[in-house]
Tab-separated table of C-alpha atoms and ligand atoms in Angstrom:
chain	number	residue	atom	x	y	z
Q	1216	MET	CA	-11.321	3.331	16.991
Q	1217	GLU	CA	-10.816	2.930	13.309
Q	1218	PRO	CA	-12.300	5.996	11.512
Q	1219	TYR	CA	-13.855	3.634	8.837
Q	1220	ARG	CA	-15.810	0.475	8.529
Q	1221	ILE	CA	-15.457	-2.552	6.328
Q	1222	LYS	CA	-17.169	-2.716	3.036
Q	1223	VAL	CA	-15.283	-5.699	1.450
Q	1224	VAL	CA	-13.931	-8.741	3.071
Q	1225	GLU	CA	-11.496	-11.433	2.070
Q	1226	PRO	CA	-11.348	-14.984	4.099
Q	1227	ILE	CA	-7.878	-15.615	5.542
Q	1228	PRO	CA	-6.587	-19.356	5.539
Q	1229	ILE	CA	-6.839	-21.026	8.973
Q	1230	THR	CA	-4.422	-23.789	9.274
Q	1231	THR	CA	-3.096	-26.552	11.659
Q	1232	ARG	CA	0.318	-26.590	13.152
Q	1233	GLU	CA	0.696	-29.911	11.291
Q	1234	TYR	CA	0.074	-28.245	7.980
Q	1235	ARG	CA	2.448	-25.319	8.801
Q	1236	GLU	CA	5.347	-27.590	9.924
Q	1237	ARG	CA	5.174	-29.597	6.656
Q	1238	ARG	CA	4.769	-26.310	4.552
Q	1239	TYR	CA	7.618	-24.534	6.459
Q	1240	ALA	CA	9.963	-27.451	5.937
Q	1241	GLU	CA	9.191	-27.638	2.280
Q	1242	ALA	CA	9.785	-23.745	2.106
Q	1243	GLY	CA	13.327	-24.418	3.451
Q	1244	TYR	CA	12.426	-22.539	6.616
Q	1245	ASN	CA	12.313	-19.304	4.631
Q	1246	GLN	CA	9.092	-17.271	5.123
Q	1247	PHE	CA	9.635	-15.808	1.591
Q	1248	ASN	CA	8.929	-19.284	0.173
Q	1249	LEU	CA	5.512	-19.585	1.703
Q	1250	THR	CA	2.582	-18.657	-0.291
Q	1251	ALA	CA	-0.544	-16.771	0.605
Q	1252	GLU	CA	-2.303	-20.097	1.263
Q	1253	ASP	CA	-0.029	-20.903	3.981
Q	1254	VAL	CA	-0.479	-17.616	6.084
Q	1255	THR	CA	-3.036	-16.475	8.479
Q	1256	ILE	CA	-1.879	-13.153	9.569
Q	1257	ASP	CA	0.657	-11.709	7.100
Q	1258	LEU	CA	3.055	-9.158	8.769
Q	1259	LEU	CA	5.846	-9.629	6.206
Q	1260	SER	CA	5.485	-6.042	4.981
Q	1261	ASP	CA	3.560	-2.840	5.056
Q	1262	SER	CA	4.301	-2.267	1.498
Q	1263	GLY	CA	1.531	-2.616	-1.265
Q	1264	THR	CA	-0.538	-4.730	1.368
Q	1265	GLY	CA	-2.892	-1.832	2.470
Q	1266	ALA	CA	-6.772	-1.713	1.765
Q	1267	LEU	CA	-7.967	0.782	-0.779
Q	1268	SER	CA	-10.762	3.183	0.144
Q	1269	ALA	CA	-14.039	3.440	-1.730
Q	1270	GLU	CA	-12.848	6.778	-3.010
Q	1271	GLN	CA	-9.604	5.132	-4.097
Q	1272	MET	CA	-11.536	2.457	-5.920
Q	1273	ALA	CA	-13.775	5.140	-7.503
Q	1274	ALA	CA	-10.807	7.377	-8.583
Q	1275	GLY	CA	-9.477	4.194	-10.358
Q	1276	MET	CA	-12.623	3.979	-12.342
Q	1277	ARG	CA	-11.910	7.353	-13.481
Q	1278	GLY	CA	-8.491	6.623	-14.552
Q	1279	ASP	CA	-7.306	7.869	-17.879
Q	1280	GLU	CA	-5.149	5.496	-19.919
Q	1281	THR	CA	-4.015	8.084	-22.580
Q	1282	TYR	CA	-0.542	7.240	-23.504
Q	1283	ALA	CA	0.920	10.709	-23.123
Q	1284	GLY	CA	-0.705	13.594	-21.083
Q	1285	SER	CA	-3.527	11.786	-19.380
Q	1286	ARG	CA	-5.918	13.515	-17.043
Q	1287	SER	CA	-4.888	11.067	-14.436
Q	1288	TRP	CA	-1.246	12.501	-14.547
Q	1289	PHE	CA	-2.469	16.047	-14.162
Q	1290	ARG	CA	-4.536	14.995	-11.118
Q	1291	PHE	CA	-1.578	13.177	-9.648
Q	1292	ARG	CA	0.783	15.951	-10.275
Q	1293	GLU	CA	-1.395	18.421	-8.732
Q	1294	VAL	CA	-1.632	16.461	-5.444
Q	1295	ALA	CA	2.198	15.719	-5.431
Q	1296	GLU	CA	3.107	19.296	-6.175
Q	1297	ASP	CA	0.819	20.638	-3.476
Q	1298	LEU	CA	2.362	18.258	-0.938
Q	1299	THR	CA	5.994	18.541	-1.843
Q	1300	ALA	CA	6.360	21.829	-3.666
Q	1301	TYR	CA	9.109	20.249	-5.855
Q	1302	GLN	CA	9.134	21.464	-9.585
Q	1303	HIS	CA	9.763	18.242	-11.285
Q	1304	ILE	CA	7.677	15.173	-10.530
Q	1305	PHE	CA	8.238	11.806	-11.962
Q	1306	PRO	CA	5.990	8.695	-11.494
Q	1307	VAL	CA	7.602	5.448	-11.174
Q	1308	HIS	CA	6.470	1.829	-10.591
Q	1309	GLN	CA	7.661	1.715	-7.010
Q	1310	GLY	CA	10.244	3.350	-4.631
Q	1311	ARG	CA	13.443	1.356	-5.802
Q	1312	ALA	CA	12.889	2.646	-9.337
Q	1313	ALA	CA	12.979	6.114	-8.057
Q	1314	GLU	CA	16.251	5.332	-6.230
Q	1315	ARG	CA	17.903	3.756	-9.260
Q	1316	ILE	CA	17.053	6.747	-11.422
Q	1317	LEU	CA	18.103	9.329	-8.915
Q	1318	PHE	CA	21.457	7.616	-7.874
Q	1319	GLY	CA	22.064	6.788	-11.634
Q	1320	ALA	CA	21.911	10.444	-12.505
Q	1321	LEU	CA	23.394	11.766	-9.359
Q	1322	LEU	CA	26.121	9.754	-8.004
Q	1323	LYS	CA	29.531	9.579	-9.505
Q	1324	PRO	CA	31.580	6.532	-9.132
Q	1325	GLY	CA	33.455	6.411	-5.645
Q	1326	GLN	CA	31.105	9.068	-4.055
Q	1327	ILE	CA	29.404	8.480	-0.713
Q	1328	SER	CA	25.672	8.306	0.048
Q	1329	VAL	CA	25.066	9.244	3.724
Q	1330	SER	CA	21.891	8.326	5.595
Q	1331	ASN	CA	20.562	7.959	8.982
Q	1332	THR	CA	20.051	4.378	7.791
Q	1333	HIS	CA	19.617	3.323	4.159
Q	1334	PHE	CA	16.899	0.775	3.515
Q	1335	ASP	CA	18.520	-2.310	2.088
Q	1336	MET	CA	17.380	-1.686	-1.566
Q	1337	THR	CA	18.421	1.793	-1.378
Q	1338	ARG	CA	21.760	0.762	-0.351
Q	1339	ALA	CA	21.901	-1.780	-3.177
Q	1340	ASN	CA	20.883	1.056	-5.645
Q	1341	VAL	CA	23.595	3.201	-4.280
Q	1342	GLU	CA	26.080	0.515	-4.824
Q	1343	LEU	CA	24.917	-0.369	-8.312
Q	1344	SER	CA	25.519	3.251	-9.235
Q	1345	GLY	CA	29.085	2.948	-8.165
Q	1346	GLY	CA	28.692	4.677	-4.749
Q	1347	THR	CA	29.176	3.665	-1.179
Q	1348	ALA	CA	26.433	3.745	1.221
Q	1349	ARG	CA	27.246	5.003	4.843
Q	1350	ASP	CA	24.901	4.996	7.746
Q	1351	LEU	CA	25.234	7.374	10.586
Q	1352	PRO	CA	22.346	6.629	13.084
Q	1353	CYS	CA	22.140	8.751	16.223
Q	1354	PRO	CA	23.760	7.369	19.317
Q	1355	GLU	CA	20.298	7.050	21.068
Q	1356	ALA	CA	19.247	4.433	18.409
Q	1357	ALA	CA	21.654	1.853	20.156
Q	1358	ASP	CA	19.520	1.688	23.269
Q	1359	LEU	CA	16.461	-0.409	22.251
Q	1360	ASP	CA	14.751	0.279	25.472
Q	1361	SER	CA	15.158	4.100	26.092
Q	1362	ASP	CA	12.179	6.419	25.512
Q	1363	ALA	CA	14.217	8.942	23.422
Q	1364	PRO	CA	11.571	10.301	21.074
Q	1365	PHE	CA	13.413	10.631	17.724
Q	1366	LYS	CA	15.694	7.562	17.627
Q	1367	GLY	CA	15.529	7.777	13.722
Q	1368	ASN	CA	17.596	10.953	13.737
Q	1369	ILE	CA	21.075	11.159	11.932
Q	1370	ASP	CA	24.160	11.648	14.095
Q	1371	LEU	CA	24.751	15.202	13.312
Q	1372	ASP	CA	28.281	15.627	14.809
Q	1373	ALA	CA	29.229	12.489	12.588
Q	1374	LEU	CA	27.613	14.117	9.488
Q	1375	THR	CA	29.417	17.307	10.007
Q	1376	ALA	CA	32.791	15.687	10.492
Q	1377	LEU	CA	32.124	13.711	7.255
Q	1378	LEU	CA	31.022	16.812	5.321
Q	1379	GLU	CA	34.053	18.803	6.519
Q	1380	GLY	CA	36.582	15.994	5.842
Q	1381	PRO	CA	38.293	14.805	2.624
Q	1382	GLU	CA	35.705	12.195	1.520
Q	1383	ASP	CA	33.483	12.993	-1.427
Q	1384	VAL	CA	29.874	13.006	-0.364
Q	1385	GLY	CA	27.441	12.745	-3.331
Q	1386	VAL	CA	24.086	12.989	-1.349
Q	1387	VAL	CA	22.493	12.846	1.973
Q	1388	VAL	CA	19.458	10.768	2.163
Q	1389	MET	CA	17.067	10.799	5.271
Q	1390	THR	CA	14.731	7.904	5.617
Q	1391	ILE	CA	11.502	8.934	7.345
Q	1392	THR	CA	10.627	7.050	9.347
Q	1393	ASN	CA	13.741	4.980	9.785
Q	1394	ASN	CA	12.650	1.490	8.659
Q	1395	GLY	CA	16.082	-0.120	9.034
Q	1396	GLY	CA	16.331	1.650	12.640
Q	1397	GLY	CA	13.195	0.230	14.275
Q	1398	GLY	CA	10.745	2.481	12.506
Q	1399	GLN	CA	11.797	5.286	14.506
Q	1400	PRO	CA	10.858	8.874	13.500
Q	1401	VAL	CA	13.148	11.889	12.601
Q	1402	SER	CA	12.584	15.180	14.266
Q	1403	MET	CA	11.962	18.338	12.407
Q	1404	ALA	CA	14.876	19.777	14.198
Q	1405	ASN	CA	17.236	16.946	12.826
Q	1406	LEU	CA	15.933	17.640	9.325
Q	1407	GLU	CA	16.502	21.306	9.512
Q	1408	ALA	CA	19.955	20.845	10.821
Q	1409	VAL	CA	20.770	18.365	7.967
Q	1410	SER	CA	19.340	20.822	5.439
Q	1411	THR	CA	21.585	23.798	6.659
Q	1412	LEU	CA	24.597	21.569	6.604
Q	1413	CYS	CA	23.798	20.467	3.245
Q	1414	ARG	CA	23.182	23.796	1.823
Q	1415	LYS	CA	26.526	24.899	3.468
Q	1416	HIS	CA	28.477	22.092	1.808
Q	1417	ASN	CA	26.532	22.176	-1.387
Q	1418	VAL	CA	25.634	18.519	-1.174
Q	1419	PRO	CA	22.142	17.463	-2.549
Q	1420	PHE	CA	19.724	16.558	0.276
Q	1421	PHE	CA	16.917	13.848	-0.453
Q	1422	LEU	CA	14.277	12.377	1.658
Q	1423	ASP	CA	13.386	8.636	1.450
Q	1424	ALA	CA	9.851	9.697	2.232
Q	1425	ALA	CA	8.056	6.139	2.100
Q	1426	ARG	CA	6.373	6.753	5.600
Q	1427	PHE	CA	6.312	10.633	5.622
Q	1428	ALA	CA	2.784	10.840	6.980
Q	1429	GLU	CA	3.791	8.487	9.879
Q	1430	ASN	CA	6.761	10.489	10.615
Q	1431	ALA	CA	4.778	13.643	10.470
Q	1432	TRP	CA	2.217	12.190	12.957
Q	1433	LEU	CA	4.942	11.301	15.372
Q	1434	VAL	CA	6.583	14.741	15.070
Q	1435	THR	CA	3.093	16.347	15.937
Q	1436	GLN	CA	2.874	14.062	19.218
Q	1437	ARG	CA	6.632	14.131	20.181
Q	1438	GLU	CA	8.207	17.446	19.087
Q	1439	GLU	CA	6.930	20.360	21.215
Q	1440	ARG	CA	7.138	23.046	18.537
Q	1441	PHE	CA	4.631	20.992	16.460
Q	1442	HIS	CA	2.033	20.200	19.028
Q	1443	GLY	CA	-1.161	21.579	17.476
Q	1444	HIS	CA	0.036	21.302	13.834
Q	1445	THR	CA	-1.572	18.950	11.515
Q	1446	PRO	CA	0.430	16.012	10.009
Q	1447	ARG	CA	-0.080	17.577	6.552
Q	1448	GLU	CA	1.489	20.792	7.674
Q	1449	VAL	CA	4.522	19.022	9.099
Q	1450	ALA	CA	4.825	16.823	5.912
Q	1451	LYS	CA	4.733	19.950	3.836
Q	1452	LEU	CA	7.445	21.668	5.822
Q	1453	ALA	CA	9.704	18.438	5.815
Q	1454	PHE	CA	9.607	18.124	2.104
Q	1455	ARG	CA	10.380	22.038	1.749
Q	1456	LEU	CA	13.656	21.414	3.691
Q	1457	ALA	CA	15.153	18.929	1.001
Q	1458	ASP	CA	16.026	19.311	-2.567
Q	1459	GLY	CA	13.794	16.310	-3.404
Q	1460	CYS	CA	12.478	12.907	-2.564
Q	1461	VAL	CA	12.159	9.264	-3.588
Q	1462	LEU	CA	8.940	7.925	-2.398
Q	1463	SER	CA	7.624	4.407	-2.373
Q	1464	LEU	CA	3.693	4.967	-2.585
Q	1465	LYS	CA	3.173	1.346	-1.596
Q	1466	LYS	CA	3.374	2.761	1.925
Q	1467	ASP	CA	2.119	6.139	2.619
Q	1468	GLY	CA	0.417	6.254	-0.657
Q	1469	ILE	CA	-1.838	3.416	0.450
Q	1470	VAL	CA	-1.645	1.683	-2.898
Q	1471	HIS	CA	-0.773	-1.683	-4.314
Q	1472	ILE	CA	1.858	-0.226	-6.612
Q	1473	GLY	CA	3.355	3.102	-7.211
Q	1474	GLY	CA	6.222	5.553	-6.581
Q	1475	MET	CA	7.566	8.840	-7.176
Q	1476	LEU	CA	10.837	10.933	-7.771
Q	1477	ALA	CA	10.573	14.452	-7.109
Q	1478	LEU	CA	13.091	17.367	-7.151
Q	1479	GLN	CA	13.956	20.780	-7.609
Q	1480	ASP	CA	17.099	20.981	-9.707
Q	1481	THR	CA	16.355	21.316	-13.483
Q	1482	GLU	CA	19.674	19.958	-14.843
Q	1483	LEU	CA	19.355	16.838	-12.595
Q	1484	ALA	CA	15.822	16.570	-13.734
Q	1485	LYS	CA	16.856	16.461	-17.378
Q	1486	GLN	CA	19.130	13.428	-16.645
Q	1487	CYS	CA	16.418	11.684	-14.594
Q	1488	GLU	CA	13.986	12.143	-17.539
Q	1489	LEU	CA	16.214	10.175	-19.799
Q	1490	LEU	CA	16.643	7.418	-17.526
Q	1491	LEU	CA	12.817	7.522	-16.726
Q	1492	ILE	CA	11.745	7.111	-20.245
Q	1493	ALA	CA	14.253	4.628	-21.136
Q	1494	THR	CA	13.511	2.242	-18.170
Q	1495	GLU	CA	10.070	2.986	-16.642
Q	1496	GLY	CA	7.907	4.694	-19.116
Q	1497	PHE	CA	6.996	8.257	-20.562
Q	1498	LEU	CA	7.237	11.201	-18.336
Q	1499	THR	CA	3.401	11.438	-17.738
Q	1500	TYR	CA	2.951	7.795	-16.450
Q	1501	GLY	CA	6.476	6.280	-15.388
Q	1502	GLY	CA	5.756	2.753	-14.651
Q	1503	LEU	CA	2.036	3.251	-13.792
Q	1504	SER	CA	-1.470	3.242	-15.395
Q	1505	GLY	CA	-3.801	5.936	-15.345
Q	1506	ARG	CA	-5.876	4.120	-12.780
Q	1507	ASP	CA	-2.888	3.641	-10.502
Q	1508	LEU	CA	-1.954	7.368	-10.747
Q	1509	ASP	CA	-5.480	8.396	-9.664
Q	1510	MET	CA	-5.483	5.861	-6.861
Q	1511	CYS	CA	-2.116	7.181	-5.604
Q	1512	ALA	CA	-3.282	10.816	-5.802
Q	1513	GLN	CA	-6.339	9.910	-3.569
Q	1514	GLY	CA	-4.164	7.864	-1.294
Q	1515	LEU	CA	-1.852	10.724	-0.788
Q	1516	MET	CA	-4.754	12.907	0.337
Q	1517	GLU	CA	-6.188	10.352	2.775
Q	1518	VAL	CA	-2.994	9.281	4.376
Q	1519	THR	CA	-2.435	12.632	6.337
Q	1520	ASP	CA	-6.066	12.278	7.955
Q	1521	PRO	CA	-5.117	12.872	11.614
Q	1522	LEU	CA	-7.936	10.389	12.726
Q	1523	TYR	CA	-6.538	7.814	10.523
Q	1524	LEU	CA	-2.902	8.188	11.630
Q	1525	ARG	CA	-3.983	8.352	15.371
Q	1526	GLU	CA	-5.717	5.190	15.081
Q	1527	ARG	CA	-2.983	3.339	13.339
Q	1528	ALA	CA	-0.310	4.602	15.696
Q	1529	GLU	CA	-2.474	3.374	18.634
Q	1530	ALA	CA	-3.268	0.001	17.025
Q	1531	THR	CA	0.386	-0.565	16.802
Q	1532	LYS	CA	1.241	0.469	20.189
Q	1533	TYR	CA	-1.664	-1.722	21.335
Q	1534	LEU	CA	0.055	-4.708	19.701
Q	1535	ALA	CA	3.497	-3.818	21.374
Q	1536	ASP	CA	1.882	-3.272	24.854
Q	1537	CYS	CA	-0.122	-6.608	24.636
Q	1538	ALA	CA	2.977	-8.320	23.523
Q	1539	ARG	CA	5.133	-6.797	26.431
Q	1540	GLU	CA	2.386	-7.738	28.949
Q	1541	ALA	CA	2.713	-11.255	27.542
Q	1542	GLY	CA	6.524	-11.274	28.033
Q	1543	VAL	CA	7.826	-10.102	24.685
Q	1544	ASP	CA	9.657	-6.853	24.529
Q	1545	SER	CA	10.111	-4.599	21.619
Q	1546	VAL	CA	11.934	-1.468	20.616
Q	1547	THR	CA	10.752	1.639	22.438
Q	1548	PRO	CA	9.047	4.059	21.929
Q	1549	THR	CA	6.696	2.129	19.505
Q	1550	GLY	CA	6.678	3.553	16.004
Q	1551	VAL	CA	3.751	3.265	13.587
Q	1552	HIS	CA	4.470	0.770	10.711
Q	1553	GLY	CA	5.738	-1.873	12.858
Q	1554	VAL	CA	6.720	-3.489	16.058
Q	1555	TYR	CA	10.322	-4.632	16.403
Q	1556	LEU	CA	10.505	-7.482	18.727
Q	1557	ASN	CA	13.664	-7.933	20.932
Q	1558	ALA	CA	14.272	-11.664	19.985
Q	1559	ALA	CA	17.681	-11.760	21.855
Q	1560	ARG	CA	16.026	-11.118	25.133
Q	1561	LEU	CA	13.245	-13.623	24.713
Q	1562	LEU	CA	15.547	-16.402	23.344
Q	1563	PRO	CA	18.974	-16.145	25.182
Q	1564	HIS	CA	19.754	-19.789	24.731
Q	1565	ILE	CA	19.793	-19.012	20.807
Q	1566	PRO	CA	23.057	-17.370	19.885
Q	1567	PRO	CA	23.227	-14.960	16.938
Q	1568	ALA	CA	25.080	-17.738	14.967
Q	1569	ARG	CA	21.780	-19.781	15.215
Q	1570	PHE	CA	19.873	-16.754	14.055
Q	1571	THR	CA	17.824	-15.732	17.302
Q	1572	GLY	CA	15.408	-13.349	15.258
Q	1573	HIS	CA	14.787	-15.939	12.617
Q	1574	ALA	CA	14.152	-18.528	15.219
Q	1575	LEU	CA	11.208	-16.298	16.720
Q	1576	ALA	CA	9.874	-15.392	13.367
Q	1577	SER	CA	9.872	-18.967	12.526
Q	1578	GLU	CA	8.081	-19.966	15.902
Q	1579	LEU	CA	5.484	-17.166	15.267
Q	1580	TYR	CA	4.693	-18.966	12.033
Q	1581	LEU	CA	4.794	-22.497	13.269
Q	1582	ALA	CA	2.620	-21.427	16.377
Q	1583	GLY	CA	0.114	-19.279	14.704
Q	1584	GLY	CA	0.483	-18.995	11.076
Q	1585	ILE	CA	1.915	-15.277	11.461
Q	1586	ARG	CA	4.430	-14.427	8.812
Q	1587	CYS	CA	7.043	-11.725	9.605
Q	1588	ALA	CA	10.598	-11.070	8.919
Q	1589	GLU	CA	13.774	-10.995	11.183
Q	1590	VAL	CA	16.128	-8.053	11.240
Q	1591	GLY	CA	19.113	-9.537	12.731
Q	1592	SER	CA	22.134	-11.543	11.768
Q	1593	LEU	CA	20.548	-13.515	8.885
Q	1594	TYR	CA	19.787	-10.211	7.172
Q	1595	LEU	CA	22.442	-7.984	8.258
Q	1596	GLY	CA	25.272	-10.161	9.638
Q	1597	GLU	CA	28.479	-11.104	7.890
Q	1598	ILE	CA	28.439	-14.764	6.847
Q	1599	ASP	CA	30.989	-16.919	5.215
Q	1600	ALA	CA	30.580	-19.341	2.282
Q	1601	ALA	CA	30.197	-22.284	4.759
Q	1602	GLY	CA	27.175	-20.345	6.222
Q	1603	ASP	CA	29.007	-19.583	9.408
Q	1604	LEU	CA	28.385	-16.109	11.180
Q	1605	ILE	CA	31.431	-14.100	11.134
Q	1606	THR	CA	30.138	-10.701	12.370
Q	1607	PRO	CA	26.628	-10.601	14.037
Q	1608	ALA	CA	24.269	-7.794	13.453
Q	1609	PRO	CA	24.108	-5.219	16.274
Q	1610	PHE	CA	20.589	-6.436	17.392
Q	1611	GLU	CA	18.609	-9.598	17.022
Q	1612	LEU	CA	14.962	-8.126	16.065
Q	1613	VAL	CA	11.874	-9.250	14.480
Q	1614	ARG	CA	9.646	-6.729	12.548
Q	1615	LEU	CA	5.844	-7.124	12.769
Q	1616	ALA	CA	5.021	-4.821	9.870
Q	1617	ILE	CA	1.298	-3.828	10.007
Q	1618	PRO	CA	-0.421	-3.315	6.688
Q	1619	ARG	CA	-2.642	-0.188	6.512
Q	1620	ARG	CA	-6.351	-0.602	7.201
Q	1621	VAL	CA	-6.286	-4.357	6.896
Q	1622	TYR	CA	-6.321	-6.058	10.488
Q	1623	THR	CA	-8.507	-5.293	13.287
Q	1624	ARG	CA	-7.495	-5.311	16.892
Q	1625	SER	CA	-8.762	-8.745	17.411
Q	1626	HIS	CA	-6.269	-9.906	14.755
Q	1627	LEU	CA	-3.628	-8.013	16.690
Q	1628	GLU	CA	-4.638	-9.703	19.904
Q	1629	TYR	CA	-4.273	-12.980	18.201
Q	1630	VAL	CA	-0.661	-12.210	17.480
Q	1631	ALA	CA	-0.028	-11.096	20.892
Q	1632	GLU	CA	-1.524	-14.140	22.210
Q	1633	THR	CA	0.706	-16.355	20.105
Q	1634	LEU	CA	3.709	-14.413	21.305
Q	1635	GLY	CA	2.521	-14.986	24.854
Q	1636	ALA	CA	2.330	-18.640	24.264
Q	1637	ILE	CA	5.809	-18.842	22.812
Q	1638	ALA	CA	7.043	-16.668	25.894
Q	1639	LYS	CA	5.692	-19.275	28.243
Q	1640	ASN	CA	8.322	-21.924	27.035
Q	1641	PRO	CA	10.935	-19.969	25.064
Q	1642	GLU	CA	13.622	-22.650	25.656
Q	1643	LYS	CA	11.721	-24.947	23.302
Q	1644	VAL	CA	12.190	-22.724	20.425
Q	1645	PRO	CA	14.875	-24.303	18.125
Q	1646	GLY	CA	17.661	-22.259	16.383
Q	1647	TYR	CA	18.556	-22.549	12.567
Q	1648	ARG	CA	21.660	-22.999	10.381
Q	1649	LEU	CA	21.928	-22.222	6.700
Q	1650	THR	CA	21.829	-25.074	4.117
Q	1651	GLU	CA	21.798	-22.890	0.950
Q	1652	ILE	CA	23.665	-19.528	0.838
Q	1653	PRO	CA	23.067	-17.520	-2.297
Q	1654	ALA	CA	25.903	-14.888	-2.809
Q	1655	ILE	CA	23.361	-12.014	-2.989
Q	1656	LEU	CA	19.980	-11.310	-1.608
Q	1657	ARG	CA	20.542	-13.856	1.197
Q	1658	PRO	CA	17.332	-13.322	3.162
Q	1659	PHE	CA	15.076	-13.830	0.156
Q	1660	ARG	CA	16.882	-16.925	-1.381
Q	1661	CYS	CA	18.526	-18.939	1.450
Q	1662	ARG	CA	17.323	-22.152	2.825
Q	1663	LEU	CA	17.727	-23.300	6.433
Q	1664	ALA	CA	17.490	-26.305	8.616
Q	1665	GLN	CA	16.254	-26.473	12.331
Q	1666	VAL	CA	18.943	-27.119	15.126
Q	1667	ARG	CA	17.513	-28.403	18.377
Q	1668	PRO	CA	19.207	-27.235	21.564
K	2488	LIG	N1	12.688	3.104	1.151
K	2488	LIG	C1	12.019	2.497	2.280
K	2488	LIG	C2	12.433	3.157	3.545
K	2488	LIG	C3	11.497	1.339	2.393
K	2488	LIG	O1	10.928	0.794	3.455
K	2488	LIG	C4	11.306	0.656	1.176
K	2488	LIG	C5	10.577	-0.620	0.928
K	2488	LIG	C6	11.707	1.263	0.011
K	2488	LIG	C7	12.403	2.510	-0.059
K	2488	LIG	C8	11.594	0.648	-1.345
K	2488	LIG	O2	10.375	0.838	-1.931
K	2488	LIG	O3	9.441	-1.470	-2.211
K	2488	LIG	O4	8.354	0.546	-3.431
K	2488	LIG	O5	10.560	-0.295	-3.998
K	2488	LIG	N2	10.274	-1.285	1.996
K	2488	LIG	C9	9.385	-2.593	2.003
K	2488	LIG	C10	9.344	-3.051	3.452
K	2488	LIG	C11	9.716	-3.575	0.962
K	2488	LIG	O6	8.898	-4.158	3.654
K	2488	LIG	O7	9.877	-2.337	4.347
K	2488	LIG	P1	9.688	-0.172	-2.892
C-alpha cells in the first residue's frame, strides 16, 4: 500500500463520450491540444506532475529568495553533493536547460553523442549544439516480450567498436531509466563497463539521471550483487561511475519545476558557468526560486525511500497486469514510471501508416477521458511533406506515464477497465492520417483526421 495518506485533494473532470468526441475533434485529434478541463486521468507525462509532500510544502515556506548565496541554495547543494559527489552543482529550471548548457560547452561541431537511447529533447539539444546523436540500445531491447531484466542497457560491443573506430565521440550519455526504450532500467554492471570504456578512451561519461531513484530500485530488485542494498546506496554508486549528470528534477526530484547539471571537471564547469549565468540565472539559483530549491532538496531525500519506490513499482506493475488480463499487452518486464502498451498487437488492422499507437491513445481518450502519448510512427517515423509514412518506427507503443503520488489503485483499475472495453472490439478503433504536418516538433503541433476502416 501507499506509505502515505492524502491530505489535500483536487476534483478531476468527469465528462461524457459526446463531450470528448467534440473536444478531441476540435483539438485536431492531438492530445497536446486538449486542456486540463477535458481530461479525467492524465497519463501524458510523469514530469512535473507529482504531488508534493507536507515536508516539501514546509520546505517551500522556508525558501530564501536572496538573489545571490541564498540559504536555500546551500541546503540544495548539500543534498545534491551528498547524493552525487560531484564538485560543481548548477541549478537550472528543468532538465533540457542542463542539456543545452552541457552540450553547448562540451560538444564540438561534428562530434557524436552516444547513448543507450537519447530522450527526444536530449537529441534535439545535441543537434542544436552541432553534434550528432547516436543510440546504441542493447539487442535484448528489441524483444518487447522477453523478461530480460535490463533492457535499458547500452550495447557494449557496439560502443567499444565506435570508441575504437575513427569517429569523434564527444560524450557518452546513459539515460537511467531508459525512457525512450520502454522505461527499462540499466544495470550497474553496464554502467561500470561504460565507465571503464570511457576512461580508457578519455571520453566524458554523463548520466541523464531523471529517474535515477527508479533505476536504483530496479537494480536492488533485479541485479543479484545489489540485493539487500538500499536504493540510495545504489544511486550514489551510479553517480560516482560517471563524470557528471544532467537531471530533470521534475521526475525523481518530485517537484513541479527544477533541474540540475552537476560535474567534476573544473575547466568544463567554468564554461558551463558562463552559459548558466547568461541563460538561466546566477550560479546560486539557476532558473529556480529559493522556494523551488528547498522543495527540490526535500524531494531528492524522499525519493529514495524504499517503501515509496516499492509501492510505486508495484502500482505500475498492477496496472500492466490488469491491462494484460483485460487483453492488452505491454513491454515486459514492467518498469516504474510507465506502462508501454503494445498497440500493434491489439490493433493489427491499423497499419503503421495509419498510426497504430496514436489510434490506441486516441481511443483511450474517447472511451475514458484518459490522456497519454504514443511512442510509435507518429513520433519517431520518417514522414514526408504530404504526411505519408516513409519509414515506420520499430514499434507502435503507447506510454501510460504515471505521475508520482497522484493516482490511487482505483484510478489505475479504471484505466485497465477502459483498456479492457477497447480490447473487446478492437476492430472498431479507427486509424488516423495527418492533415497538418509541422516541419519540426511534429507530435506536439500536428493535426490529424480519423480514417474509418
Ligand atoms: N531526460 C529524460 C530521460 C526525460 O524523460 C526528460 C523529460 C528530459 C530529459 C527533459 O527534462 O522535461 O525537465 O526538460 N521527459 C518528460 C517525459 C517530458 O514526459 O518523459 P525536462
